[in-house]
Short mmCIF file of C-alpha atoms and ligand atoms in Angstrom, two decimals:
data_model
loop_
_atom_site.label_atom_id
_atom_site.label_comp_id
_atom_site.label_asym_id
_atom_site.label_seq_id
_atom_site.Cartn_x
_atom_site.Cartn_y
_atom_site.Cartn_z
CA MET A 25 -6.25 20.01 32.30
CA LYS A 26 -3.21 19.36 33.75
CA PHE A 27 0.14 17.43 32.57
CA GLU A 28 -0.42 14.53 35.26
CA ASP A 29 -3.72 14.23 34.28
CA ILE A 30 -2.25 12.87 30.32
CA LYS A 31 -2.57 9.55 29.92
CA GLY A 32 -3.28 9.02 26.04
CA PHE A 33 -2.30 10.63 23.10
CA ALA A 34 -4.10 11.72 19.89
CA PHE A 35 -2.62 12.46 16.54
CA ASP A 36 -3.96 13.81 13.72
CA LEU A 37 -1.10 12.24 11.02
CA ASP A 38 -0.32 14.72 7.65
CA GLY A 39 1.43 18.11 9.48
CA VAL A 40 1.63 15.87 12.65
CA ILE A 41 3.54 13.43 12.39
CA ALA A 42 4.50 12.50 8.43
CA ASP A 43 5.61 15.07 5.98
CA SER A 44 2.77 14.85 4.19
CA ALA A 45 0.13 18.13 4.18
CA ARG A 46 2.43 19.32 1.42
CA LEU A 47 2.25 16.49 -0.74
CA HIS A 48 -1.79 16.94 -0.24
CA ALA A 49 -1.42 20.85 -1.29
CA LYS A 50 0.84 20.02 -4.17
CA ALA A 51 -1.77 17.80 -5.50
CA TRP A 52 -4.98 19.94 -4.13
CA HIS A 53 -2.81 23.11 -5.93
CA GLN A 54 -3.42 21.37 -9.47
CA THR A 55 -7.12 20.79 -9.17
CA ALA A 56 -7.33 24.49 -8.33
CA ASP A 57 -5.79 25.65 -11.27
CA GLU A 58 -7.68 22.62 -13.46
CA VAL A 59 -11.02 24.12 -12.65
CA HIS A 60 -9.68 27.54 -12.40
CA SER A 61 -10.12 28.45 -8.65
CA GLU A 62 -7.25 30.67 -7.67
CA TRP A 63 -4.82 28.90 -5.14
CA THR A 64 -4.11 31.14 -2.48
CA PRO A 65 -1.51 30.64 1.41
CA GLU A 66 -5.36 31.05 3.21
CA LEU A 67 -7.02 28.68 1.26
CA ALA A 68 -4.16 25.90 1.38
CA GLU A 69 -4.09 26.52 5.09
CA ALA A 70 -8.61 26.33 5.55
CA LEU A 71 -8.24 23.07 3.98
CA LYS A 72 -6.06 21.30 6.52
CA GLY A 73 -7.68 18.76 7.79
CA VAL A 74 -10.65 19.01 6.05
CA SER A 75 -11.99 15.66 4.17
CA ARG A 76 -11.90 14.88 0.37
CA MET A 77 -14.92 16.08 -1.02
CA ASP A 78 -14.97 18.69 1.13
CA SER A 79 -11.84 19.86 0.19
CA LEU A 80 -12.63 20.18 -3.49
CA GLY A 81 -16.31 21.74 -2.32
CA MET A 82 -13.84 24.40 -0.60
CA ILE A 83 -11.65 24.31 -3.91
CA LEU A 84 -14.70 25.25 -6.09
CA LYS A 85 -16.35 27.70 -4.50
CA ALA A 86 -12.95 29.91 -3.99
CA GLY A 87 -13.73 30.33 -7.65
CA GLY A 88 -17.28 30.77 -7.41
CA HIS A 89 -17.68 27.27 -8.95
CA GLU A 90 -19.76 25.26 -6.80
CA ASN A 91 -22.53 24.69 -9.13
CA ASP A 92 -20.50 24.14 -12.42
CA TYR A 93 -20.01 20.17 -11.99
CA THR A 94 -22.43 17.78 -11.70
CA GLU A 95 -21.63 15.18 -8.27
CA ASP A 96 -19.90 12.98 -11.05
CA GLU A 97 -17.79 15.33 -12.01
CA LYS A 98 -16.66 16.27 -8.53
CA VAL A 99 -16.01 12.55 -7.39
CA ALA A 100 -14.28 12.38 -10.68
CA LEU A 101 -12.07 15.48 -9.80
CA ALA A 102 -11.41 14.40 -5.93
CA THR A 103 -10.45 10.66 -7.06
CA GLU A 104 -8.04 12.33 -9.93
CA LYS A 105 -6.99 14.36 -7.31
CA ASN A 106 -6.16 11.48 -4.81
CA THR A 107 -4.49 9.50 -7.64
CA LYS A 108 -1.81 12.06 -8.18
CA TYR A 109 -1.34 12.29 -4.32
CA LEU A 110 -1.13 8.70 -4.13
CA LYS A 111 1.86 8.95 -6.93
CA LEU A 112 3.43 11.73 -4.49
CA VAL A 113 3.39 9.24 -1.20
CA GLU A 114 5.17 6.76 -2.80
CA SER A 115 8.15 8.62 -2.29
CA LEU A 116 7.69 8.79 1.47
CA THR A 117 9.91 7.04 3.63
CA PRO A 118 10.76 6.61 7.38
CA ASP A 119 12.67 9.65 6.88
CA ASP A 120 9.92 11.83 6.59
CA VAL A 121 8.63 11.38 10.03
CA LEU A 122 8.47 15.50 10.69
CA PRO A 123 11.41 16.82 12.98
CA GLY A 124 11.32 15.14 16.47
CA MET A 125 8.15 12.84 16.41
CA LYS A 126 9.75 9.78 15.84
CA ALA A 127 11.85 10.62 19.56
CA PHE A 128 8.54 11.38 21.00
CA LEU A 129 6.59 8.53 19.70
CA ASP A 130 9.98 6.67 21.62
CA GLU A 131 9.53 9.06 24.85
CA LEU A 132 5.70 8.45 25.16
CA LYS A 133 5.68 4.40 24.91
CA ALA A 134 8.83 4.21 26.86
CA SER A 135 6.67 5.97 29.59
CA GLY A 136 3.47 3.96 28.74
CA TYR A 137 1.12 6.68 27.25
CA LYS A 138 -1.37 5.40 24.85
CA MET A 139 -1.70 6.49 21.15
CA SER A 140 -4.19 6.52 18.44
CA VAL A 141 -4.64 8.40 15.27
CA ALA A 142 -6.97 10.78 14.38
CA SER A 143 -6.87 11.55 10.89
CA ALA A 144 -9.70 12.46 8.53
CA SER A 145 -7.52 11.03 5.51
CA LYS A 146 -7.96 7.49 4.40
CA ASN A 147 -4.86 6.96 3.38
CA ALA A 148 -3.76 7.58 6.89
CA PRO A 149 -3.54 3.33 7.91
CA ALA A 150 -1.19 3.22 3.88
CA ILE A 151 1.06 5.90 5.27
CA LEU A 152 1.58 4.76 8.70
CA LYS A 153 3.15 1.45 6.99
CA GLN A 154 5.62 3.03 4.60
CA LEU A 155 6.50 5.44 7.38
CA LYS A 156 6.77 2.03 9.78
CA ILE A 157 5.33 3.21 12.66
CA THR A 158 1.78 1.30 12.61
CA ASP A 159 2.73 -0.15 15.79
CA TYR A 160 3.17 2.53 17.94
CA PHE A 161 -0.81 3.31 17.71
CA GLU A 162 -4.05 1.49 19.90
CA GLY A 163 -5.55 1.83 17.10
CA VAL A 164 -6.72 4.60 14.04
CA VAL A 165 -10.43 6.24 13.65
CA ASP A 166 -11.63 5.48 10.28
CA PRO A 167 -12.45 8.38 8.66
CA ALA A 168 -15.42 6.90 6.60
CA LYS A 169 -17.63 6.03 9.41
CA LEU A 170 -18.03 10.02 11.05
CA HIS A 171 -20.71 11.46 10.77
CA ALA A 172 -19.17 14.82 10.81
CA GLY A 173 -15.44 15.46 9.87
CA LYS A 174 -13.14 17.95 11.49
CA PRO A 175 -14.63 20.53 13.39
CA ASP A 176 -16.79 18.36 14.94
CA PRO A 177 -15.38 16.40 17.76
CA GLU A 178 -16.60 12.75 17.02
CA ILE A 179 -13.10 12.18 15.58
CA PHE A 180 -11.54 13.09 18.64
CA SER A 181 -13.53 11.45 20.84
CA LEU A 182 -13.59 8.44 18.59
CA ALA A 183 -9.52 8.84 19.12
CA ALA A 184 -9.88 8.57 23.11
CA GLY A 185 -12.47 5.64 22.88
CA VAL A 186 -9.78 3.52 20.86
CA MET A 187 -7.36 3.70 23.49
CA ASP A 188 -9.85 3.04 25.98
CA LEU A 189 -9.64 6.68 28.10
CA ALA A 190 -11.76 9.59 28.81
CA PRO A 191 -11.77 12.64 26.90
CA GLU A 192 -10.52 14.37 30.11
CA VAL A 193 -7.19 12.70 30.15
CA VAL A 194 -6.33 12.71 26.20
CA ALA A 195 -4.20 15.32 24.43
CA GLY A 196 -4.79 15.52 20.51
CA LEU A 197 -1.96 17.04 18.40
CA GLU A 198 -2.92 18.97 15.53
CA ASP A 199 -1.71 21.52 12.70
CA SER A 200 -4.97 22.63 11.60
CA GLY A 201 -7.65 25.16 12.94
CA ALA A 202 -10.12 22.47 12.29
CA GLY A 203 -8.46 20.20 14.26
CA ILE A 204 -7.71 22.33 17.31
CA LYS A 205 -11.30 23.20 17.09
CA SER A 206 -12.31 19.19 17.00
CA ILE A 207 -10.39 18.33 20.16
CA ASN A 208 -11.57 21.47 22.38
CA ALA A 209 -14.94 20.72 21.93
CA ALA A 210 -14.08 17.08 22.40
CA GLY A 211 -13.21 18.30 25.93
CA GLU A 212 -9.54 17.77 25.30
CA LEU A 213 -6.36 19.71 26.00
CA SER A 214 -5.13 20.79 22.53
CA ILE A 215 -1.55 20.94 21.47
CA GLY A 216 -1.29 23.24 18.41
CA ILE A 217 1.74 23.07 15.74
CA GLY A 218 2.05 26.01 14.55
CA ASN A 219 2.13 29.42 15.97
CA GLN A 220 -1.33 30.44 14.13
CA LEU A 221 -2.88 28.34 16.13
CA MET A 222 -4.30 30.76 18.41
CA GLU A 223 -7.64 28.30 20.54
CA ALA A 224 -4.90 25.50 20.67
CA ASP A 225 -4.08 25.32 24.99
CA VAL A 226 -0.61 24.71 24.17
CA ARG A 227 1.47 26.09 21.46
CA PHE A 228 4.88 24.82 19.24
CA ALA A 229 6.33 26.52 16.40
CA ASP A 230 7.22 22.88 14.78
CA THR A 231 7.26 19.35 15.76
CA SER A 232 10.27 19.47 16.62
CA GLU A 233 9.74 21.16 20.01
CA VAL A 234 7.24 18.54 21.29
CA SER A 235 8.53 16.66 24.25
CA LEU A 236 6.55 15.40 27.02
CA LYS A 237 9.17 18.15 29.03
CA ASN A 238 8.28 20.99 26.92
CA ILE A 239 4.52 20.06 27.39
CA LYS A 240 4.80 19.97 31.01
CA ALA A 241 6.55 23.52 30.96
CA LYS A 242 4.32 25.45 28.68
CA LEU A 243 1.05 23.72 30.97
CA GLY A 244 2.87 25.08 34.13
C1 BG6 B 321 -5.98 15.41 6.23
C2 BG6 B 321 -5.30 16.78 5.49
O1 BG6 B 321 -5.44 14.32 7.08
O2 BG6 B 321 -6.58 14.43 5.25
C3 BG6 B 321 -6.06 16.85 4.40
O3 BG6 B 321 -5.12 17.41 6.31
C4 BG6 B 321 -6.73 15.84 3.25
O4 BG6 B 321 -5.30 17.97 3.33
C5 BG6 B 321 -7.42 14.66 4.41
O5 BG6 B 321 -7.70 16.46 2.67
C6 BG6 B 321 -8.90 13.98 3.45
O6 BG6 B 321 -7.35 12.86 3.02
P1 BG6 B 321 -7.51 11.66 2.07
O7 BG6 B 321 -5.92 11.16 2.05
O8 BG6 B 321 -8.70 10.65 2.29
O9 BG6 B 321 -7.74 12.50 1.01
MG1 MG B 322 -2.96 17.92 9.86
#
């Protein structure tokens, strides 16, 4: 995709706009300890962008415990994790927008780009509100309505639809491997936050580097 083709940006939230990926990880780490699955950096990375119940499934599987819990017990574990996560989220303020992202949102708004949110999190609207940035976006895709989560393209396809744009003119921003796959499969330009995201069309080491000028420079 050429820089000039881009008309809208679809954003993942946790780890791209909000400094909340570490809070998900902290709460899941406690769940992993509780079910006696080893918490490793690889597991933490693999959970990014994955829905609540699928994340729990991966944590149980990591310890070989996938058959040790009933469906009701799994729902209880996931609910417990979410309660802990929401307790941590209470401390988030507008200062917890990740470095450079408020400036990027302002730049996009001033330049007339459309924006939407493609987060697997059911808590996304609450976090946007807490960070006081809800009004930048045309809308937020409701992950409860998805047939399949990331890496399936559905969420990023819907995020283009929310902006009334074709995927061919949308760039998606993601900090997870599953999310980059979803953007690519949707036929959008993938912008990865994190140098490990080898499948991304464009990569930045961290959010502080994200700007229209730098995206244009990387697209060449
Ligand atoms: C994603 C996070 O944005 O949302 C995952 O990267 C998280 O870590 C997922 O599990 C689901 O979030 P929630 O808030 O609905 O449990
Ligand atoms: Mg993320």
